[in-house]
Coordinates of C-alpha atoms in Angstrom, one line a residue:
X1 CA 38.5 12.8 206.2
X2 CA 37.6 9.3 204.3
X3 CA 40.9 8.4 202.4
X4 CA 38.1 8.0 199.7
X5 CA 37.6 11.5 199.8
X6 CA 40.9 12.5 200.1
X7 CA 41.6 10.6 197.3
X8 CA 39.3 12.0 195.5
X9 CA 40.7 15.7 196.1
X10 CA 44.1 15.3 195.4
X11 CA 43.8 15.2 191.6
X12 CA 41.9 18.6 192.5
X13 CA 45.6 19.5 193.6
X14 CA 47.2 18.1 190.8
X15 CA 45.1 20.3 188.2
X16 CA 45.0 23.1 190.3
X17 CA 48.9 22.8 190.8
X18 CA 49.2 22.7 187.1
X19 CA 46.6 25.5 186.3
X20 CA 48.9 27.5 188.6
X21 CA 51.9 26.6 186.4
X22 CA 50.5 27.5 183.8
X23 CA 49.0 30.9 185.2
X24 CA 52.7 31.1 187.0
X25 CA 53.9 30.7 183.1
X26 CA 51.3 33.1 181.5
X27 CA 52.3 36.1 183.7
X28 CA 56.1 35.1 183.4
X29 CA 55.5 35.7 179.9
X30 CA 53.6 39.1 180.2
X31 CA 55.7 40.4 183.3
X32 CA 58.7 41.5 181.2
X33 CA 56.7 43.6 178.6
X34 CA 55.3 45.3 181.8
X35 CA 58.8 45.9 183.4
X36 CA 59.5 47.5 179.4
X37 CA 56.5 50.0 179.6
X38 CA 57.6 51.2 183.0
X39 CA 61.2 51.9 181.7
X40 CA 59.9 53.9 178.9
X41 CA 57.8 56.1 180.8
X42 CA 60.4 56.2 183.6
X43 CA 62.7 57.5 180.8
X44 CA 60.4 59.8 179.5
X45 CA 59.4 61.5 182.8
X46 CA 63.3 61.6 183.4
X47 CA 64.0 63.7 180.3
X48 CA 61.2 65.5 180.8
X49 CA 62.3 66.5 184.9
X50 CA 65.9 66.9 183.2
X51 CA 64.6 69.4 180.5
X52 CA 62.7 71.3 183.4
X53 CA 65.8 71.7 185.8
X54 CA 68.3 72.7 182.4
X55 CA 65.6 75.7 181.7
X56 CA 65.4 76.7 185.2
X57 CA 69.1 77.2 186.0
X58 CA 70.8 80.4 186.8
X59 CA 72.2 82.5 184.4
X60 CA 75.6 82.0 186.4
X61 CA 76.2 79.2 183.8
X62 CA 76.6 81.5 180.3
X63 CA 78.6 83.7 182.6
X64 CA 80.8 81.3 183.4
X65 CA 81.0 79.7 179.7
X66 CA 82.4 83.8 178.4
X67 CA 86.0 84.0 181.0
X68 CA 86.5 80.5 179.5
X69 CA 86.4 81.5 175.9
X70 CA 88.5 84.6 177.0
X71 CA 91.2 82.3 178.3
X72 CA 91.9 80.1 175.9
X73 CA 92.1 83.0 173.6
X74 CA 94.8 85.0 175.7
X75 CA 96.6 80.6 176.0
X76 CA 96.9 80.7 172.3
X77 CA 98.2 83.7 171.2
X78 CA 100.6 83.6 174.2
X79 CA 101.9 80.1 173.3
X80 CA 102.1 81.1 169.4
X81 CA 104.0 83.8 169.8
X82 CA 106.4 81.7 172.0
X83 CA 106.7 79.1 169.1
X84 CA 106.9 81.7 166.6
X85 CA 110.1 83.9 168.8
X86 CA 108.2 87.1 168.9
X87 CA 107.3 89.2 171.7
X88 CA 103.5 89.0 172.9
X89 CA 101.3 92.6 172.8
X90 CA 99.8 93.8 175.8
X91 CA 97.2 95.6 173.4
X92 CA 96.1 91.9 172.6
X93 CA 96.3 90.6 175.9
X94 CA 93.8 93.8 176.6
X95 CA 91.6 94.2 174.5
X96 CA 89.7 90.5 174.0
X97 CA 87.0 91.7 175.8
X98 CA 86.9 95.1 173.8
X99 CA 84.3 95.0 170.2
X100 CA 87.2 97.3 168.5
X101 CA 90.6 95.9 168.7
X102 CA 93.9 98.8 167.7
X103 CA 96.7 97.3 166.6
X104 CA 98.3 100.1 165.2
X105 CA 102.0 101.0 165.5
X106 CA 102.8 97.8 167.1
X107 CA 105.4 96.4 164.9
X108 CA 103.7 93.3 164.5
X109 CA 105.2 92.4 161.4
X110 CA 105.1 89.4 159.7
X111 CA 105.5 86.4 161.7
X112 CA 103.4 88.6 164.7
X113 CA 100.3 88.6 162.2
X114 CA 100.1 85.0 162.4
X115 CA 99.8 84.5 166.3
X116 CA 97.0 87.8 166.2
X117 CA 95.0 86.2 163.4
X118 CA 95.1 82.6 164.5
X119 CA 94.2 83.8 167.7
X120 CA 91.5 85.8 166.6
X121 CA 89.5 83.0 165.2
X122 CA 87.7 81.4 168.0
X123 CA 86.8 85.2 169.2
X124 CA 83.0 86.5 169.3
X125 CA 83.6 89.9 170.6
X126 CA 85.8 91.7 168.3
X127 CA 84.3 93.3 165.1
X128 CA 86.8 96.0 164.1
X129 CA 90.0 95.1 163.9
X130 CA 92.8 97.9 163.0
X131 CA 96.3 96.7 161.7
X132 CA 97.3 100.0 160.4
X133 CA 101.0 101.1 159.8
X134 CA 102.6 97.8 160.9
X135 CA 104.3 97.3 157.6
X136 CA 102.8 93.7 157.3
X137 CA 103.0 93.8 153.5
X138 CA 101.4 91.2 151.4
X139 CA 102.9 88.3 151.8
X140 CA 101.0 88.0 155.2
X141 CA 97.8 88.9 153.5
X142 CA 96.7 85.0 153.2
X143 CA 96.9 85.3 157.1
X144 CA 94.3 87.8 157.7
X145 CA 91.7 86.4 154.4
X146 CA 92.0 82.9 156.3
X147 CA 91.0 84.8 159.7
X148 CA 88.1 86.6 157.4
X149 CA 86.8 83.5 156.0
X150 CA 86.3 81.8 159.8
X151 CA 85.5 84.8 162.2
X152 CA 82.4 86.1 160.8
X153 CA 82.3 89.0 163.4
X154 CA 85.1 91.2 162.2
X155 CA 83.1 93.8 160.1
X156 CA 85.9 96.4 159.8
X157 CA 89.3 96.0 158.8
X158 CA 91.9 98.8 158.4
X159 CA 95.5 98.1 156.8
X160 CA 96.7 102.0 156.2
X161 CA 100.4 101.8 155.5
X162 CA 101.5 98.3 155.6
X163 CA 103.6 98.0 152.7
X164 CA 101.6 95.7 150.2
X165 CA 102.9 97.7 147.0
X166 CA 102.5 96.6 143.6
X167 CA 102.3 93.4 142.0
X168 CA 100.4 91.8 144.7
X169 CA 97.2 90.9 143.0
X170 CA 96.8 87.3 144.1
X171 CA 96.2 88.1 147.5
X172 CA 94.2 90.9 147.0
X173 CA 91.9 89.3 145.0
X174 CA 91.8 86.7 147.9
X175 CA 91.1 89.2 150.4
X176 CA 88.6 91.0 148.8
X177 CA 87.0 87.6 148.3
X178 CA 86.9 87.0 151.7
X179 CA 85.3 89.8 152.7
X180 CA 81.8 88.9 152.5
X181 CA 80.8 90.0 156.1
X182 CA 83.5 93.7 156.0
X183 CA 81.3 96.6 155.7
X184 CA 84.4 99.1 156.3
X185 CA 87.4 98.2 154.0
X186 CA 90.8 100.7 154.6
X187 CA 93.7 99.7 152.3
X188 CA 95.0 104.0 152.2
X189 CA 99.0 105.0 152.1
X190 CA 99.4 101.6 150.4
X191 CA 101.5 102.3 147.5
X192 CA 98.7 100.1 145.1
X193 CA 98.8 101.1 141.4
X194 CA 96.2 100.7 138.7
X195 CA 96.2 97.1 138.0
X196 CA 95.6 96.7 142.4
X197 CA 92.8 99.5 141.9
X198 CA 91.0 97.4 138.8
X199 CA 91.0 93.7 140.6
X200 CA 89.8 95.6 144.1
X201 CA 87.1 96.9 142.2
X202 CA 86.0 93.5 140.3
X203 CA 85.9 91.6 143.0
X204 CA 84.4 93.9 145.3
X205 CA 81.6 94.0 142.5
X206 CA 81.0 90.0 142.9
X207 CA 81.1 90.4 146.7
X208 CA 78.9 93.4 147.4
X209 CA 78.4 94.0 150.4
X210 CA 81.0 96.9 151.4
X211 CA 79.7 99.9 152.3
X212 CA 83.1 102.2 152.8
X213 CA 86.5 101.8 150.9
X214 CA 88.9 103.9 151.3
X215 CA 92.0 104.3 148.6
X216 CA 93.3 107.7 149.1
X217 CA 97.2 108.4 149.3
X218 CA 98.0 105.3 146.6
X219 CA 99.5 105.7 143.1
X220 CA 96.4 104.9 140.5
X221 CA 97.2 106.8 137.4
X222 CA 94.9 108.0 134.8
X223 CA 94.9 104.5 133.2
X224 CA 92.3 103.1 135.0
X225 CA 89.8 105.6 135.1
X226 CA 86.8 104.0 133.4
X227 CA 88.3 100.1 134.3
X228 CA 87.8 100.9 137.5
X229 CA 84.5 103.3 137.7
X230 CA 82.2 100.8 135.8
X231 CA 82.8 97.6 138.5
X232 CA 82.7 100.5 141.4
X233 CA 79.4 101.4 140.3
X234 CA 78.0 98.0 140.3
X235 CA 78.9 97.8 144.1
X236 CA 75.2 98.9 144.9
X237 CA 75.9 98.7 148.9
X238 CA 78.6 100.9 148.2
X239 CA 77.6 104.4 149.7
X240 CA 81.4 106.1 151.0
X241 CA 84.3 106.3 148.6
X242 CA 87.6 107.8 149.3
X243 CA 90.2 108.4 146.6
X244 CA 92.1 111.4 147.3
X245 CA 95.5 111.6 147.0
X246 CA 95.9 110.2 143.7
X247 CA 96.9 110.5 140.1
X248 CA 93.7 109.8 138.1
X249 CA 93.7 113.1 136.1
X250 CA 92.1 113.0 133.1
X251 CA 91.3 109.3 133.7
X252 CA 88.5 110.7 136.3
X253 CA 86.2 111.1 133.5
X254 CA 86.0 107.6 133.2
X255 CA 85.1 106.9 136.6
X256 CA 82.5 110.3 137.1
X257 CA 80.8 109.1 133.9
X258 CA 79.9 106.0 136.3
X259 CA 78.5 108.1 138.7
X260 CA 74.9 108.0 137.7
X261 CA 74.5 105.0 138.0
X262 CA 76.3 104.3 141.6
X263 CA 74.3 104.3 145.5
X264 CA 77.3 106.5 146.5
X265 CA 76.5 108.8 149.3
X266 CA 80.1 110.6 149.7
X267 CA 82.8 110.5 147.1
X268 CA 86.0 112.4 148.0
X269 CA 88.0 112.8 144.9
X270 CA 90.6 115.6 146.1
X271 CA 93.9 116.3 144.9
X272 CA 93.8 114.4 141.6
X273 CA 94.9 116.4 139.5
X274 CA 91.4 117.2 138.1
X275 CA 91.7 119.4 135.5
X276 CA 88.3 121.0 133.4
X277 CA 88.1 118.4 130.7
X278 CA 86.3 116.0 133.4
X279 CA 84.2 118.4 134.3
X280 CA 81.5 117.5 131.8
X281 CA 81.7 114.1 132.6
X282 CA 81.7 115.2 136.0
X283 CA 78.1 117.1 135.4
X284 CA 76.4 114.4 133.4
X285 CA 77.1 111.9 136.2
X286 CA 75.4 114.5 138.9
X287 CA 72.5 114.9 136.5
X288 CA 72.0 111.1 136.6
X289 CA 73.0 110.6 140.1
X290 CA 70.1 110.3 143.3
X291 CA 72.0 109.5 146.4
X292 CA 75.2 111.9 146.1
X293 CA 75.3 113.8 149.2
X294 CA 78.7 115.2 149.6
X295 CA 80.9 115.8 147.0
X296 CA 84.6 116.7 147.9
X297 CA 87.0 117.6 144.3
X298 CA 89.0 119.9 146.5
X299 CA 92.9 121.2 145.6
X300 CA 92.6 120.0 142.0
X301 CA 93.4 122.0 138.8
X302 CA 89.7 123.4 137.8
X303 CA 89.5 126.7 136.4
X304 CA 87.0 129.7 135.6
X305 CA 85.9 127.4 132.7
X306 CA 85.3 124.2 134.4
X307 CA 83.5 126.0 137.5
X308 CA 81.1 127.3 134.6
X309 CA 80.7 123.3 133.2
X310 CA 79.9 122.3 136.5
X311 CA 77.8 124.8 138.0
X312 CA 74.4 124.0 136.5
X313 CA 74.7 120.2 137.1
X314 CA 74.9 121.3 141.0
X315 CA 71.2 122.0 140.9
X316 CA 70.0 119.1 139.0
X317 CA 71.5 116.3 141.5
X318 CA 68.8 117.5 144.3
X319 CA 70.3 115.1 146.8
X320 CA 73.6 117.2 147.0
X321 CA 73.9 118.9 150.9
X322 CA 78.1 119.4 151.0
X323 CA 80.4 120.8 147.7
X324 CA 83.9 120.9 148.6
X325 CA 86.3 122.9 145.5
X326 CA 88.1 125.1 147.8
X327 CA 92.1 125.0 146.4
X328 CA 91.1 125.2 142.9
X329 CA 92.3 127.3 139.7
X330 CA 88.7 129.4 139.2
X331 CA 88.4 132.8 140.8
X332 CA 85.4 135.5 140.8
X333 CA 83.3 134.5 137.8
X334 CA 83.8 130.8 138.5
X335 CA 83.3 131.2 142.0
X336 CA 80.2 133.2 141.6
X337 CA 78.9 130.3 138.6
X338 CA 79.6 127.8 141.1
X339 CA 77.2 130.0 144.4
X340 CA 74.4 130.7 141.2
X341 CA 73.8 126.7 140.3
X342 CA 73.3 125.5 143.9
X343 CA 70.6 123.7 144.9
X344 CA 67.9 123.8 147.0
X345 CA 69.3 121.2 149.6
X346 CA 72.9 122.8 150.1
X347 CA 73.6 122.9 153.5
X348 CA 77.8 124.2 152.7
X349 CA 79.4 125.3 150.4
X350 CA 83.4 125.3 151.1
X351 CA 85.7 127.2 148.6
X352 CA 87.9 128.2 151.0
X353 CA 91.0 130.2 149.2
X354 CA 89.1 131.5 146.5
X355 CA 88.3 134.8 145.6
X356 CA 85.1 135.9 145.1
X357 CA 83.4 139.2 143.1
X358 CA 80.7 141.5 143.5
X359 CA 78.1 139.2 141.7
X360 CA 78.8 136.5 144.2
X361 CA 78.1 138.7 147.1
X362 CA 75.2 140.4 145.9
X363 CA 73.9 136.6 145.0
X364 CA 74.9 135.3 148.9
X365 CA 72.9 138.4 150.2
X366 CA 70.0 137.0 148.5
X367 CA 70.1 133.8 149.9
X368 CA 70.1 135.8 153.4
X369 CA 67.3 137.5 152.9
X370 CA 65.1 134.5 150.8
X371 CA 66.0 132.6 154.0
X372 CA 68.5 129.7 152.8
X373 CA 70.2 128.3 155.4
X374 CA 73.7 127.5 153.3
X375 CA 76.8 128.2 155.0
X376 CA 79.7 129.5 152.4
X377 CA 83.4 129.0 153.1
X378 CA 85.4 131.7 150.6
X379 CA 88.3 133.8 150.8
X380 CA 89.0 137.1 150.2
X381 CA 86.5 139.2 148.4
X382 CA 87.2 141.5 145.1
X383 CA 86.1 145.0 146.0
X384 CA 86.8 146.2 142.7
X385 CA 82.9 147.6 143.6
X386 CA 84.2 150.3 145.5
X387 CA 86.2 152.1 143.2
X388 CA 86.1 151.7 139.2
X389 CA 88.3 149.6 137.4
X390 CA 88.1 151.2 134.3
X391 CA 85.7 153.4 131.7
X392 CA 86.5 150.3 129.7
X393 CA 84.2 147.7 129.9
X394 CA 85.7 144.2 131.0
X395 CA 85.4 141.0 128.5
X396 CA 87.1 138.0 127.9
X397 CA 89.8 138.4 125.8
X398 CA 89.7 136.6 122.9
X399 CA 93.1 134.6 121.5
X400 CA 92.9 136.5 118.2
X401 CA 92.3 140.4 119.6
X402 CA 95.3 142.2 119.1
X403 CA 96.3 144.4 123.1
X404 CA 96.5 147.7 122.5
X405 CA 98.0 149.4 125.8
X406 CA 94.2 150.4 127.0
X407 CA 93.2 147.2 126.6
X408 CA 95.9 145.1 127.8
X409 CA 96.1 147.0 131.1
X410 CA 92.6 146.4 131.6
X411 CA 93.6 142.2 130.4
X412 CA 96.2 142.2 133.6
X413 CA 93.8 144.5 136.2
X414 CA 90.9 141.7 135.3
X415 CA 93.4 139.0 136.0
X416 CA 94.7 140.4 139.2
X417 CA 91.4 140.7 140.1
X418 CA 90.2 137.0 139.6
X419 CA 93.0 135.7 141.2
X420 CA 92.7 138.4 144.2
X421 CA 95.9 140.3 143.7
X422 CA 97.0 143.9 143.6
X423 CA 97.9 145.0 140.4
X424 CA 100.0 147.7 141.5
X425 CA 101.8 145.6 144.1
X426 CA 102.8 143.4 141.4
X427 CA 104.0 146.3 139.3
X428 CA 105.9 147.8 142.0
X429 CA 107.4 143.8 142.8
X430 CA 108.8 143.7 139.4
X431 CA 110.5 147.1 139.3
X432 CA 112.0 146.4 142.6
X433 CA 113.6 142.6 141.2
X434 CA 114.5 144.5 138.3
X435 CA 116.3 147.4 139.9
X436 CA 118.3 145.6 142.6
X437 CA 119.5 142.7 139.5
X438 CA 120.7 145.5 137.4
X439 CA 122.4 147.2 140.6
X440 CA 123.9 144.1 141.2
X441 CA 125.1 143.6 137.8
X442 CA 126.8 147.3 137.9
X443 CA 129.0 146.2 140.6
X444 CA 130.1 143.6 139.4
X445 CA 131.4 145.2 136.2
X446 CA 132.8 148.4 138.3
X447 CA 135.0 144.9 140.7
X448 CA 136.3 143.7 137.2
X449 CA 137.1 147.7 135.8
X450 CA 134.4 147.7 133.1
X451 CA 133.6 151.5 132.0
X452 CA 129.8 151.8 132.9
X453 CA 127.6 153.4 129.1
X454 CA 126.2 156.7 129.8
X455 CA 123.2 155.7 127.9
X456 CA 122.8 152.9 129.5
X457 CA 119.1 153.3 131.9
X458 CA 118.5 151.3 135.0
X459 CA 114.8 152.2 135.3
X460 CA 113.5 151.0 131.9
X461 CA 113.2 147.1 131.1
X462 CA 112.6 145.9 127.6
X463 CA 110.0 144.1 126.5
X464 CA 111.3 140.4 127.0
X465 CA 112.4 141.0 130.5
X466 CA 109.3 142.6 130.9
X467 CA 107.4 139.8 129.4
X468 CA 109.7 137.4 131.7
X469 CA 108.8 139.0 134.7
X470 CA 105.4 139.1 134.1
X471 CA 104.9 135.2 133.2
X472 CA 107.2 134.8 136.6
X473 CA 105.0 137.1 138.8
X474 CA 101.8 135.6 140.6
X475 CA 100.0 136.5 138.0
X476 CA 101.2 134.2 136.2
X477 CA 100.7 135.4 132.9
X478 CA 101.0 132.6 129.6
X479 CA 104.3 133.2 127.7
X480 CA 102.7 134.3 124.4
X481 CA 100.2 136.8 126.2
X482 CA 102.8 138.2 128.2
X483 CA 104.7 138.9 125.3
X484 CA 101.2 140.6 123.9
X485 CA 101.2 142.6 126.7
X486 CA 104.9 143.9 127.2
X487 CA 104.2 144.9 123.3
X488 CA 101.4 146.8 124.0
X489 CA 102.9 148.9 126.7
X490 CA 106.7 149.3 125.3
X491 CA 107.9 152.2 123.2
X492 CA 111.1 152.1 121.3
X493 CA 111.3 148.4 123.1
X494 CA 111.7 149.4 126.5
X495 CA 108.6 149.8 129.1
X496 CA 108.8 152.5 131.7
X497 CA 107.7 151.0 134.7
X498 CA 107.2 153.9 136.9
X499 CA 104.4 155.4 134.3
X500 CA 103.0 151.5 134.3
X501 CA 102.6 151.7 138.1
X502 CA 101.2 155.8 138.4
X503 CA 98.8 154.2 136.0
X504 CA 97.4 151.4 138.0
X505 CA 94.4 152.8 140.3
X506 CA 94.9 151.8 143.8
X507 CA 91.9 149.6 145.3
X508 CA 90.7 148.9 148.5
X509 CA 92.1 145.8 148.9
X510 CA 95.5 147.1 147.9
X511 CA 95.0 150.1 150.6
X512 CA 94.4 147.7 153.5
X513 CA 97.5 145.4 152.5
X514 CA 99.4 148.3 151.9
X515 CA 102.3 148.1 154.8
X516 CA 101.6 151.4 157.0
X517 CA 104.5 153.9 157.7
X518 CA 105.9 154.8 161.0
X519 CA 105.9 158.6 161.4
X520 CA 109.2 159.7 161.8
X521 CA 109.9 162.6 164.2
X522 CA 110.3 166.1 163.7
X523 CA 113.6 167.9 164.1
X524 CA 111.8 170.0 166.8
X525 CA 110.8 166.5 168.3
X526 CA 113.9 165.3 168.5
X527 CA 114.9 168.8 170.2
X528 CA 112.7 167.9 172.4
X529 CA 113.7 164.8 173.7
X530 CA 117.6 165.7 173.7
X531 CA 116.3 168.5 176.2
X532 CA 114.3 166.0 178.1
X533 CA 117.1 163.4 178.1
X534 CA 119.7 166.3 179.4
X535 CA 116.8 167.7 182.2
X536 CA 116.6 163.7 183.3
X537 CA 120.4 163.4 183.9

């Protein structure tokens, strides 16, 4: 080549050198935005392939999450209860894996409950949790409400018999409070009086979401019958109540006249001390009442004239399907009042230890033959039916009807009858008390040399030890009508018992409890085997 033409070329190189410089510059500039778009994508697709694999992994993983959980649960309590000096429970150590954890009767005490309940926190499988009789009492309540307010799984509790007595209203009220997710709530044998009983009930009401409390075997009183009724019955998940065992009496009024308007399906309201002024509150509240299906006022104090309050309300609360009043005060009439005002949906009726009478049989065998299926629980029957009582016909006795001796026998036959007795047996009980106390008193005087009076008779008793005896027998005969009656039959102030008792007509019922004889043997028998007895030797 020409050096003419070579020189001519070379600024060709020159430009083309600097053309690639700046190219070379150009795609320095635009080579790291490239290298950023790949990294982003890179990432992407990398989260995207590490979502993928996380989804398709085993289950293996979740199993082995759960022993890990368990573990740490069993490391804590052990190490608490070696910082806190008391002696770990194998029923803990146990039970983790267990949905219902019973800590009853393990002495836990005090300091014990706060290893359990700190423990407990962390834990997703327990959700009921039973510290009954463990006498934690209630200073160590603030222990199990700050367990409550955490572990939102624990949806029954039970503290029967641990000692929180009275005057422990600040950490009741907490506890109650922090029972938002307890459906079952057992604070029974507690010793908790009416003040305890009134703040449950408020703050319960706020709360509302407890479906069973029990309270039986505690000491409210008759004070805080309608303070706590009218909170209770704005519990409207409220549906089982137990509050047997108490001392509400006359205070029950206040808390049946809440009844209708309460979600209650079972209220047990047993020995109370019930007597039959609460039984009309009793019967509006059914009248009002749509949920009620058992109803359990059992071993209480309810008469003849309550039973007859009650029994018409029993039809008008259709929801009804279980009446427990066995142990009560009414007999025949009542019990037959109570049979007459059932409704259609009564599956039981229990009045076990109550007599009944003729008009309660005859209505029970027409429920047999209608085709009711109700199953009644009574006790004896009155078979007065069989054999008459009297020519006289039977009423109520009014306070201001003056006994003559016709109709004062046929006052005490009625009342032995009600209360399922024989008449005669009683008769024949209080001659015999009488005889062997004045026997008694006649040796005494012969011992000390007392002349015995001539005129003096054993078998006649005079009207106030009649009247006495008659208010002490089983009858149980009210002082001023027993008096009435020991007038009517007494002449010349003494009453004859062995005409009282020829008078008495024996009944069925007093046959078959009448104690059978053994036949004694003949004097030929006994010839007999003293001839057999010689013939054997």
């Amino acid at each position: 080549m020409d050096p003419e033409d070579q020189a001519e070329t070379e600024p060709e190189t020159e430009l083309t050198e600097e053309n690639e410089e700046i190219s070379t510059s150009d795609s320095s500039i635009d080579e790291p935005q490239e290298t950023e778009e790949d990294a982003e994508s890179i990432f992407k697709r990398t989260i995207k392939e590490t979502l993928e694999r996380l989804q398709n992994l085993p289950t293996a993983a979740q199993e082995m999450e759960v022993p890990t959980i368990k573990k740490g649960i069993k490391d804590v309590y052990t190490k608490l209860c070696k910082a806190l000096n008391v002696p770990t429970s194998s029923t803990f150590l146990n039970g983790v894996e267990t949905k219902a954890m019973d800590f009853s009767y393990q002495c836990i005490g005090s300091l014990g409950i706060i290893a359990v309940t700190k423990a407990l926190v962390p834990c997703q499988s327990v959700e009921t949790l039973n510290l009954s009789y463990n006498q934690i009492g209630a200073k160590s309540l603030p222990a199990i409400t700050s367990l409550l307010q955490i572990n939102e799984h624990i949806t029954s509790l039970s503290l029967v018999c641990n000692a929180i007595n009275k005057n422990s209203l600040e950490p009741l009220r907490n506890l109650i409070a922090a029972c938002y997710w307890v459906k079952v709530l057992d604070l029974s044998d507690n010793n908790l009086g009416d003040e305890e009983f009134i703040e449950i009930a408020v703050n319960l009401a706020k709360v509302d979401k407890t479906k069973e409390l029990n309270l039986s075997k505690n000491d409210a009183g008759p004070g805080c019958g309608s303070a706590f009724g009218v909170p209770m019955s704005k519990c409207s998940e409220l549906e089982h109540l137990d509050l047997s065992y108490n001392h509400f009496e006359e205070g029950s009024s206040g808390l049946f006249g809440a009844l209708k308007n309460s979600n209650l399906k079972y209220l047990n309201f047993s020995k109370n001390g019930i007597n039959d002024e609460a039984m009309e509150a009793l019967a509006k509240g059914l009248r009002g009442n749509k949920t009620l299906q058992r109803l359990d006022i059992s071993s209480n104090c309810i008469t003849n004239k309550g039973a007859r309050v009650l029994a018409p309300s029993l039809k008008k609360c259709s929801t009804l399907e279980i009446i427990q009043l066995g142990n009560n005060e009414f007999q025949g009439q009542g019990s037959s009042a109570i049979l007459s005002g059932l409704g259609e949906n009564v599956k039981i009726l229990d009045i076990k230890g109550m007599s009944v009478n003729l008009k309660f049989v005859q209505t029970l065998a027409k429920y047999e033959k209608a085709g009711r299926d109700v199953k009644v629980i009574y006790g004896s029957e009155i078979r007065y039916d069989v054999l008459p009582r009297s020519s006289q016909p039977v009423a109520e006795s009014t306070e201001d009807e003056v006994l003559t001796e016709s109709s004062a026998m046929v006052f005490v036959q009625r009342l032995a009858d009600e209360k399922g007795l024989s008449l005669k047996h009683i008769f024949r009980d209080i001659h015999a008390k009488f005889i062997n106390q004045k026997t008694e008193e006649a040796l005494q005087n012969a011992e000390e040399g007392r002349k015995k009076d001539e005129k003096e008779r054993v078998v006649h008793m005079t009207t106030d030890e009649f009247a006495r005896a008659l208010s002490a027998s089983n009858l149980a005969v009210q002082k001023a009508k027993a008096v009435e009656v020991a007038n009517a039959f007494s002449a010349e102030g003494h009453v004859n018992m062995f005409e009282m008792i020829q008078k008495v007509k024996w009944r069925p019922d007093d046959l078959a409890a009448k104690p059978k004889s053994k036949k004694k043997p003949s004097p030929k028998d006994k010839k007999k085997d003293k001839s057999k007895d010689k013939k054997k030797k």
